[in-house]
Coordinates of C-alpha atoms in Angstrom, one line a residue:
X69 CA 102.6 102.9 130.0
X70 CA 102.4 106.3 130.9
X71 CA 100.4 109.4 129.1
X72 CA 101.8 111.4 126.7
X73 CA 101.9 115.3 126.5
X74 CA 98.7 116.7 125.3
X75 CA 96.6 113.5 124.6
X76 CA 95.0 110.6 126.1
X77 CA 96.7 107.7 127.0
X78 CA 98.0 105.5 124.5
X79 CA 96.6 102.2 123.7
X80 CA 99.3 99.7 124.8
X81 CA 100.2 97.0 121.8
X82 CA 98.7 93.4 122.9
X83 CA 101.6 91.1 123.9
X84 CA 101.2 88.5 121.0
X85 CA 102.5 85.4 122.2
X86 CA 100.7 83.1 119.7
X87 CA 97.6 82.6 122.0
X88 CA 94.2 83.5 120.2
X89 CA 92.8 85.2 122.8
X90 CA 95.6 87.4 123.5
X91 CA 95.0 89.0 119.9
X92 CA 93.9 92.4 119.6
X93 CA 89.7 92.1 118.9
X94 CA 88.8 93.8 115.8
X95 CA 87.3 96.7 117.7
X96 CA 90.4 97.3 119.4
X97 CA 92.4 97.4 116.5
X98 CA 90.2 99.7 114.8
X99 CA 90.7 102.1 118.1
X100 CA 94.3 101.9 117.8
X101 CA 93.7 102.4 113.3
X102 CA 91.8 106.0 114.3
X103 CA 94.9 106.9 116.7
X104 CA 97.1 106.3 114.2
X105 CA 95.6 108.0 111.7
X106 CA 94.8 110.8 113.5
X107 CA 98.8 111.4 114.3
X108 CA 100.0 110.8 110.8
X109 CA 97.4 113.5 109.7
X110 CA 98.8 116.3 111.9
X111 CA 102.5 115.1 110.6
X112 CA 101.4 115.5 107.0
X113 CA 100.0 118.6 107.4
X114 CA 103.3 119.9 108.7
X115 CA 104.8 117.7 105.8
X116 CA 103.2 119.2 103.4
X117 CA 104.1 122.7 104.5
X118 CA 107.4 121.5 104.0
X119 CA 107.4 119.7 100.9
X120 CA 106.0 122.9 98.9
X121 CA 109.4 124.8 98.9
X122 CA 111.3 122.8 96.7
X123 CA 108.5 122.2 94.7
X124 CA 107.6 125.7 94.3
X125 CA 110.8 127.5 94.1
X126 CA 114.1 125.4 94.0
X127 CA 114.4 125.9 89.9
X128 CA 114.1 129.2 90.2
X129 CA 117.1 129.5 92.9
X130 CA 119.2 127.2 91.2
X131 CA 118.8 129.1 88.0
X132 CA 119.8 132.3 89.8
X133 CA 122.7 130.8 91.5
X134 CA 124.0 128.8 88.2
X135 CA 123.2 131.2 86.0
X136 CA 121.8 128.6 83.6
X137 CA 117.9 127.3 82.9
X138 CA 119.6 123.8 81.4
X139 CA 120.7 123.4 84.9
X140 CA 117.6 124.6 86.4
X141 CA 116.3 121.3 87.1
X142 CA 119.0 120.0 89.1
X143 CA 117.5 121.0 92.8
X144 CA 114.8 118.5 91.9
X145 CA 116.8 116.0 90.6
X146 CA 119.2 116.3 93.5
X147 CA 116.3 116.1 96.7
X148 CA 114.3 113.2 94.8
X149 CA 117.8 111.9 94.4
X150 CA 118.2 112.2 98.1
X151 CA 114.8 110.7 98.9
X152 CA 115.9 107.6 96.8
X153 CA 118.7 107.1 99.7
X154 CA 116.1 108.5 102.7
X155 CA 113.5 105.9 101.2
X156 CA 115.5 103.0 101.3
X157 CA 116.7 104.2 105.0
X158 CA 113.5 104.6 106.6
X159 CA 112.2 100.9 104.7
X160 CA 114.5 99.5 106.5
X161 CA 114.6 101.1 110.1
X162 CA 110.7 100.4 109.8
X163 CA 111.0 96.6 109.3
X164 CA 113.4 96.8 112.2
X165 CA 112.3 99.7 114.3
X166 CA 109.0 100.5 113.5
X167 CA 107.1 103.6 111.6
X168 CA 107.8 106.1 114.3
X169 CA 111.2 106.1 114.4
X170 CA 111.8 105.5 110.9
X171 CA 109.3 108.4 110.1
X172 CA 110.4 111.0 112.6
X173 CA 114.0 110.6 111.7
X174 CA 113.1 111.3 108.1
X175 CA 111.2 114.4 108.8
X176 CA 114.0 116.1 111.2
X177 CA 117.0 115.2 108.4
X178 CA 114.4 117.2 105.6
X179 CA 114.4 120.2 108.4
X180 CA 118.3 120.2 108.5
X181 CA 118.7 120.2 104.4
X182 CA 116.0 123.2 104.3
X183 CA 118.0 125.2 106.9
X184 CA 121.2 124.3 104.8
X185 CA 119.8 125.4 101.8
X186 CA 118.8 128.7 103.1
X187 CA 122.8 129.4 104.7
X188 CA 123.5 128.0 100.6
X189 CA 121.7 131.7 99.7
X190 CA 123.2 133.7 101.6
X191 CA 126.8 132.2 101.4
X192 CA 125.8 131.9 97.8
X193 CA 127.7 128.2 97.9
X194 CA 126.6 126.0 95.1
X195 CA 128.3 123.2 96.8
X196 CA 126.5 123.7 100.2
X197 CA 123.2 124.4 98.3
X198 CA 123.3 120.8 96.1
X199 CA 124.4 118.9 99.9
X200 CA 121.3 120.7 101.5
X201 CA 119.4 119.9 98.5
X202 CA 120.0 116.0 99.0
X203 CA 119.6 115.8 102.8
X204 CA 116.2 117.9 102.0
X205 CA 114.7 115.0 99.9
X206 CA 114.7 113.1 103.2
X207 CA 111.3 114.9 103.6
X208 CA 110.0 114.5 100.6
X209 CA 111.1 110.2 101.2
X210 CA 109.0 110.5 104.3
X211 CA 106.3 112.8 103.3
X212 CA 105.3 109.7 101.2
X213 CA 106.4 106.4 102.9
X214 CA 103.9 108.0 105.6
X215 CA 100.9 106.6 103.7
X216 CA 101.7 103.4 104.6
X217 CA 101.0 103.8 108.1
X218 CA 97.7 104.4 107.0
X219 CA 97.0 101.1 106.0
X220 CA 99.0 99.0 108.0
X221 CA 96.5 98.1 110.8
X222 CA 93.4 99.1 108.0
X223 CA 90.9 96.0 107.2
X224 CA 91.5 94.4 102.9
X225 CA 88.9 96.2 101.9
X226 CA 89.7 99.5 103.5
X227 CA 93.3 100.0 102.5
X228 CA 93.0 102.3 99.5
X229 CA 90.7 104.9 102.5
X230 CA 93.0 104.0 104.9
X231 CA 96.2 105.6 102.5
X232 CA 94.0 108.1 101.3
X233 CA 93.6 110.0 104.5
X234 CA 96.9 109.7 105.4
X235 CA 97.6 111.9 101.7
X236 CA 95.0 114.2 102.0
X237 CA 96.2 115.7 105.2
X238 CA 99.3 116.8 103.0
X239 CA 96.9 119.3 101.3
X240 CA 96.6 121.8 103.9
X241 CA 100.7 122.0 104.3
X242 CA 101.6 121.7 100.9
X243 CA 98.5 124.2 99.7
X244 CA 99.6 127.1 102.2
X245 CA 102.7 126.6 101.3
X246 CA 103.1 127.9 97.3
X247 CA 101.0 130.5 98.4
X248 CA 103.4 131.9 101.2
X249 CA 106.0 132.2 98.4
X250 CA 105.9 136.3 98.6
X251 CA 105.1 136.7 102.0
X252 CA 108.2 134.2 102.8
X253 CA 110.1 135.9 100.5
X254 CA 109.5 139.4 102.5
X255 CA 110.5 137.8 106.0
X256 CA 113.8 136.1 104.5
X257 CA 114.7 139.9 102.6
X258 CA 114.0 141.5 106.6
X259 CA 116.6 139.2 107.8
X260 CA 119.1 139.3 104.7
X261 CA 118.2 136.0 103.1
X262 CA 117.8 136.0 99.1
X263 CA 114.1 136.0 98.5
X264 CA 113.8 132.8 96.6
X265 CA 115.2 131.2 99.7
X266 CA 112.7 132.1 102.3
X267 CA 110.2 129.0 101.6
X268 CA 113.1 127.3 102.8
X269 CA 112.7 128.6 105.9
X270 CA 109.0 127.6 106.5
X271 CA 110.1 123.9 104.8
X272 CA 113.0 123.5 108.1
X273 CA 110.1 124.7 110.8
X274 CA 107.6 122.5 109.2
X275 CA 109.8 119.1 108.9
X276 CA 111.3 119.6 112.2
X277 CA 108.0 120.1 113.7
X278 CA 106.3 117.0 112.2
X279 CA 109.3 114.6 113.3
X280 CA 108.8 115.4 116.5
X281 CA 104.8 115.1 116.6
X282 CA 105.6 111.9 115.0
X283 CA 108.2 110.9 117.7
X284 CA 106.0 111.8 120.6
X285 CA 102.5 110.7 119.2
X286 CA 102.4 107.5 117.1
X287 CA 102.4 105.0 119.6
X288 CA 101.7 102.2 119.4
X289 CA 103.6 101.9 116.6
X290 CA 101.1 100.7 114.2
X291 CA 103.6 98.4 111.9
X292 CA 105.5 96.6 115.0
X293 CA 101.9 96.3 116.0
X294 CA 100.5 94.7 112.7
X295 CA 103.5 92.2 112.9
X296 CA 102.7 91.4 116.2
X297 CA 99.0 90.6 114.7
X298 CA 99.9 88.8 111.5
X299 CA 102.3 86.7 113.4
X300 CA 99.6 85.5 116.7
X301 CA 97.2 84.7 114.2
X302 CA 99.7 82.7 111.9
X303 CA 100.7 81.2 115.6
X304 CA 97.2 81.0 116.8
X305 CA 96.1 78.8 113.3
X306 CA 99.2 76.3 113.1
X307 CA 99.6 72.7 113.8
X308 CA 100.4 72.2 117.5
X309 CA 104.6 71.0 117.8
X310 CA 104.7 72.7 113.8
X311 CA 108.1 75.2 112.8
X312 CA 106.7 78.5 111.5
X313 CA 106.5 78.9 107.7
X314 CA 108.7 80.9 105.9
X315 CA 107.6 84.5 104.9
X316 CA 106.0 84.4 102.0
X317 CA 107.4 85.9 98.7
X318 CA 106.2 89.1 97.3
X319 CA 103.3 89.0 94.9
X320 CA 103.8 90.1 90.9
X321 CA 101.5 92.9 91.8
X322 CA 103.7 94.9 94.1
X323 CA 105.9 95.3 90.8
X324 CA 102.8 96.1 89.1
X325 CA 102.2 98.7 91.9
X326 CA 105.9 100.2 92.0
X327 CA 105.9 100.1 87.9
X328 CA 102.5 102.5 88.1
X329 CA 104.0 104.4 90.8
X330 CA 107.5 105.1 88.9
X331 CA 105.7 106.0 85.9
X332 CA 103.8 108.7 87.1
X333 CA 106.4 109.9 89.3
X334 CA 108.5 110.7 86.4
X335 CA 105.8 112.2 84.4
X336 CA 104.5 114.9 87.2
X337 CA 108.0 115.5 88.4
X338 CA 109.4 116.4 84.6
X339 CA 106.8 118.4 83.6
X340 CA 105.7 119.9 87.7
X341 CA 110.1 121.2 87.8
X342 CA 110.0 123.3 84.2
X343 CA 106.5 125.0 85.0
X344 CA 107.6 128.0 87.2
X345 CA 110.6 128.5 84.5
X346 CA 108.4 128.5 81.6
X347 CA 105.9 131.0 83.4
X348 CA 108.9 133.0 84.5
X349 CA 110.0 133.4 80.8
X350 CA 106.4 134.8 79.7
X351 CA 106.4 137.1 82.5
X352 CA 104.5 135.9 85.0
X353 CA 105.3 136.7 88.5
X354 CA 105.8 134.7 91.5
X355 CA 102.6 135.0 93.2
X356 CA 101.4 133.4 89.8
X357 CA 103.8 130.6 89.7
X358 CA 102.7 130.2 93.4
X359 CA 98.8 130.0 92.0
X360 CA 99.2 127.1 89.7
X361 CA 102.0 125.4 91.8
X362 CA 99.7 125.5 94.9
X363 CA 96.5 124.4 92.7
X364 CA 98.9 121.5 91.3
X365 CA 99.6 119.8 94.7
X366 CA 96.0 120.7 95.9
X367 CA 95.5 118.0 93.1
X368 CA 97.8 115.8 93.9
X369 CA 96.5 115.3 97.7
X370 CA 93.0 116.6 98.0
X371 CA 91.0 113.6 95.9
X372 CA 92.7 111.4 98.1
X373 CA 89.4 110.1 99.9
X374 CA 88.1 109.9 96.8
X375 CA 90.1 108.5 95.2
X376 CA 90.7 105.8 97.7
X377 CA 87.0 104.8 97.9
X378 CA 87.1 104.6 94.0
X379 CA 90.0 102.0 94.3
X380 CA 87.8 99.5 96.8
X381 CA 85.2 99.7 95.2
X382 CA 85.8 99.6 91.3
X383 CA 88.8 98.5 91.7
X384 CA 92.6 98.4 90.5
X385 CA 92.4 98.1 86.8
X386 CA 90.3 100.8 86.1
X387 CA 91.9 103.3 88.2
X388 CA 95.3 102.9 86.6
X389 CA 93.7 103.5 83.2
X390 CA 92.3 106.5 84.5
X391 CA 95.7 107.6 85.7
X392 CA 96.8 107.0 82.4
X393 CA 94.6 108.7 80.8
X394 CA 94.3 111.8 83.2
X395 CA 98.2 112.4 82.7
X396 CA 98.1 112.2 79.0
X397 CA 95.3 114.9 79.2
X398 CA 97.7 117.2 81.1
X399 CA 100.3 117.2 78.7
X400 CA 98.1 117.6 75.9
X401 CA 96.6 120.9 77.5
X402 CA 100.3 122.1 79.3
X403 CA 101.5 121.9 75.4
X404 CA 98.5 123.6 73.7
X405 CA 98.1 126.3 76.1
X406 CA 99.7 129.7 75.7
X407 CA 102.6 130.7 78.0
X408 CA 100.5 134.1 78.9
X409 CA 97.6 132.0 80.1
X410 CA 96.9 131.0 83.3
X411 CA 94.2 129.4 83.4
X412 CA 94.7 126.3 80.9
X413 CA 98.4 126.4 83.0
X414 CA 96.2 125.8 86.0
X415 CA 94.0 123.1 84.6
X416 CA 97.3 121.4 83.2
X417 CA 99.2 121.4 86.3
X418 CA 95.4 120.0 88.0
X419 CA 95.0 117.3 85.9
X420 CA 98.8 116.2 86.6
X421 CA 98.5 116.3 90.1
X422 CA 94.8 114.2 89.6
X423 CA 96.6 112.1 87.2
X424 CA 99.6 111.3 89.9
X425 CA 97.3 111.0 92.8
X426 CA 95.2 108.5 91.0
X427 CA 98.1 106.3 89.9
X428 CA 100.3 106.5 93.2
X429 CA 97.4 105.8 95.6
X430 CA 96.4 103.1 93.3
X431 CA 100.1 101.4 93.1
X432 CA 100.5 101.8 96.6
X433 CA 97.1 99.4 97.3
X434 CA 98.6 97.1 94.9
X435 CA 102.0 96.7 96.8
X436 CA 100.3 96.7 100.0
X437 CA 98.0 94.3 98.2
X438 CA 100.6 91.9 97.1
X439 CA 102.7 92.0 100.2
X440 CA 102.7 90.7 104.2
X441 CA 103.1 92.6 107.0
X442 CA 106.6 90.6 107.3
X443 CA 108.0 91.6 104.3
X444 CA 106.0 94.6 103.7
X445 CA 108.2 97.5 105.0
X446 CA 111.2 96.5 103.1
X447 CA 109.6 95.8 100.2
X448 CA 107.9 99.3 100.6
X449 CA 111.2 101.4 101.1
X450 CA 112.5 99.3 97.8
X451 CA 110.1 100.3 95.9
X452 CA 110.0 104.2 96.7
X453 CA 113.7 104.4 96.5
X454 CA 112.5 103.5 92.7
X455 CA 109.9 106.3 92.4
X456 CA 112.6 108.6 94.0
X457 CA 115.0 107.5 91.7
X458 CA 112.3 108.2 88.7
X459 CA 111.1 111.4 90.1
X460 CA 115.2 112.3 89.9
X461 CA 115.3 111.3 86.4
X462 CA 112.5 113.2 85.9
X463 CA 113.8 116.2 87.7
X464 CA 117.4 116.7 85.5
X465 CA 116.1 115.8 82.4
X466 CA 113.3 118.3 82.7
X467 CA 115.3 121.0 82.6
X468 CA 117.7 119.4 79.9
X469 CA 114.9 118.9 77.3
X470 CA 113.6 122.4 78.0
X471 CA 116.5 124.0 76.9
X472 CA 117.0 121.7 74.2
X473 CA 113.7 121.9 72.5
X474 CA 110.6 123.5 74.2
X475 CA 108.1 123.0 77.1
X476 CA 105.6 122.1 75.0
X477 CA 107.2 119.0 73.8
X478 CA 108.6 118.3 77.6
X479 CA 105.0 117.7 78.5
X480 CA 103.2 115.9 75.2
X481 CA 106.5 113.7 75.9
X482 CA 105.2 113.2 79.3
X483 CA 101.8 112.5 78.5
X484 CA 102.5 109.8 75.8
X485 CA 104.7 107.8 78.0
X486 CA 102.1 107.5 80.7
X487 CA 100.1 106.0 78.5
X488 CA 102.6 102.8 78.7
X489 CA 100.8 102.3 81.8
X490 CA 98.0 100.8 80.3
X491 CA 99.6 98.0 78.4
X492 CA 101.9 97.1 81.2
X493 CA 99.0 96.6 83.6
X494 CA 97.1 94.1 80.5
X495 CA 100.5 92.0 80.4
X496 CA 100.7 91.5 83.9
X497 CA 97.0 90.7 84.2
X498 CA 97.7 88.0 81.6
X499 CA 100.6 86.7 82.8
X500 CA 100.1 86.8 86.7
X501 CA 97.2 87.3 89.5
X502 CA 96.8 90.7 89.9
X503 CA 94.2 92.3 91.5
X504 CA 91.6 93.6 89.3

């Protein structure tokens, strides 16, 4: 194989043919782990970049455009709508294509919905801005099924590190971001694009340019290549003359996993969508909203490596509880805190990004835990079509029980029901073999 533009050249997958020795050694695989990872954090960089727009600003356009704060948190609801569908997609053109095309097309449809939503603005076209909206959760689908690449070729009692790097690198995009708001806002009003629409812009450059990092750089393709492995060694250890077994069935604890993941989803989404509206209403500006927004997803991604460690080494139990735990404390202070004060709005929106960071890294080791590498991918994209679909929940009905009672009681709401995580991980302890 040839070199690639701007790198070394790649490591070639081993051609598993079910010999032993023609398995990848440890150290090898390891080489071609580091590669990976080293792609997939320059993609989430970009990523990030590009996820922070709709975080950041697409209530605040949507209220402008419909006129209405109930309907406020539709843009959320619709892209985490569309990265139900983008999820799903990419699952499966991963179990039959591989990460890096399934990836990269993600990223480049995201780029497309952010450019549509910024020719919504300035054709002032609800119907274009809630189809951009939809397409644009396509990078929001893939921002997050890239975590998975960072375990696939990682050893059993790496995996939680091995998905925590790939989050972390989302940090640095989705960080800058927020805090581009204004200076976005002034390039988009220099070339007669609404304000509120110029994070867009940055969101379309960033997505693009990650697909196509992706496209060029992740090779080999470290799922295909993890197949290839699982299936030599399941080869290399059968009965001479034997048929191959079927793939095994997926374990009770990637529901565990996907129930952890969904319930945090729906909690961060719900209470992360009405934040900017209920600072706008007590005056705060956008460079504030940008302040707490961009200290929120520094939260959700930074702890990553920390996070990850936490989960090899005390395990899965615990950390859930602590999810739990860390989301109920960010409702309790998002309700008690004034709407003039910064500050305890910070450390609210910080412990809900903490809390989701603990519980979605956490679910995700327990799905990859509980699945193999045959049926992994689909069972992956199944399961965050299910957190996209909470996170859309989350989204509409944000903005619906803002305007019907109050913020405060929008996130006490939120931090009571994550607290259902803690019995649903004792039942399925009791009842099946999860992972402690």
């Amino acid at each position: 194989m040839s070199g690639e533009p701007g790198g070394s050249p790649p490591v070639d997958p081993p051609v598993v043919t079910g010999t032993h020795a023609q398995l990848p050694s440890e150290a090898e695989q390891a080489q071609v782990h580091r590669r990976t990872l080293t792609v997939v954090v320059i993609s989430q960089i970009l990523g990030g970049a590009g996820l922070a727009a709709g975080i950041s600003v697409g209530a605040l356009l949507a209220e402008d455009m419909l006129g209405s704060q109930g309907l406020s948190g539709l843009p959320t609801g619709l892209f985490t709508l569309g990265s139900a569908l983008a999820a799903y997609l990419v699952g499966r053109s991963t179990h039959r294509l591989g990460r890096r095309l399934g990836l990269a097309h993600g990223f480049l449809a995201g780029g497309l919905g952010a450019f549509g939503v910024v020719l919504a603005a300035v054709a002032d076209s609800v119907p274009l801005l809630f189809v951009s909206l939809f397409v644009y959760g396509s990078g929001t689908a893939t921002n997050l099924q890239a975590r998975y690449a960072g375990s696939d070729l990682a050893p059993e009692h790496r995996r939680g590190f091995g998905t925590s790097i790939a989050m972390v690198a989302t940090t640095v995009g989705a960080v800058a971001g927020p805090n581009l708001i204004e200076p976005m806002g002034v390039v988009a009003g220099a070339v007669g694009v609404p304000a509120l629409a110029g994070p867009f812009i940055l969101s379309g450059a960033a997505y693009g340019a990650a697909g196509v990092v992706l496209f060029i750089f992740l090779r080999p393709d470290p799922y295909l290549l993890a197949t290839r492995i699982a299936a030599g060694r399941l080869a290399a250890s059968a009965v001479p003359g034997s048929t191959p077994g079927p793939v095994p069935t997926v374990g009770a604890g990637a529901w565990v996993g996907a129930t952890v993941m969904v319930l945090t989803q729906l909690v961060m989404v719900a209470v992360m969508t009405m934040t900017p509206v209920h600072m706008r209403a007590h005056g705060h500006d956008l460079g504030a909203v940008g302040v707490v927004i961009g200290a929120h997803i520094a939260a959700m991604w930074l702890p990553s490596p920390i996070t990850g460690v936490l989960v090899d080494r005390l395990g899965r139990t615990p950390m859930v509880v602590a999810a739990g735990v860390t989301l109920l404390g960010a409702g309790v202070v998002a309700a008690l805190a004034p709407g003039d004060s910064l500050g305890l709005l910070i450390l609210a929106l910080v412990l809900l990004g903490l809390g989701w960071n603990v519980g979605l890294l956490t679910g995700t080791t327990l799905v990859v835990d509980a699945t193999d590498p045959r049926n992994r991918a689909r069972t992956q994209g199944t399961i965050d079509v299910l957190v996209a679909l909470a996170g859309a929940g989350g989204g509409v009905s944000s903005g619906l029980v803002l305007a019907a009672s109050s913020y405060q009681a929008l996130a006490l709401g939120g931090g009571l029901l994550s607290l259902t995580l803690v019995p649903v991980l004792l039942w399925a302890r009791a009842r099946h073999a999860v992972p402690a």
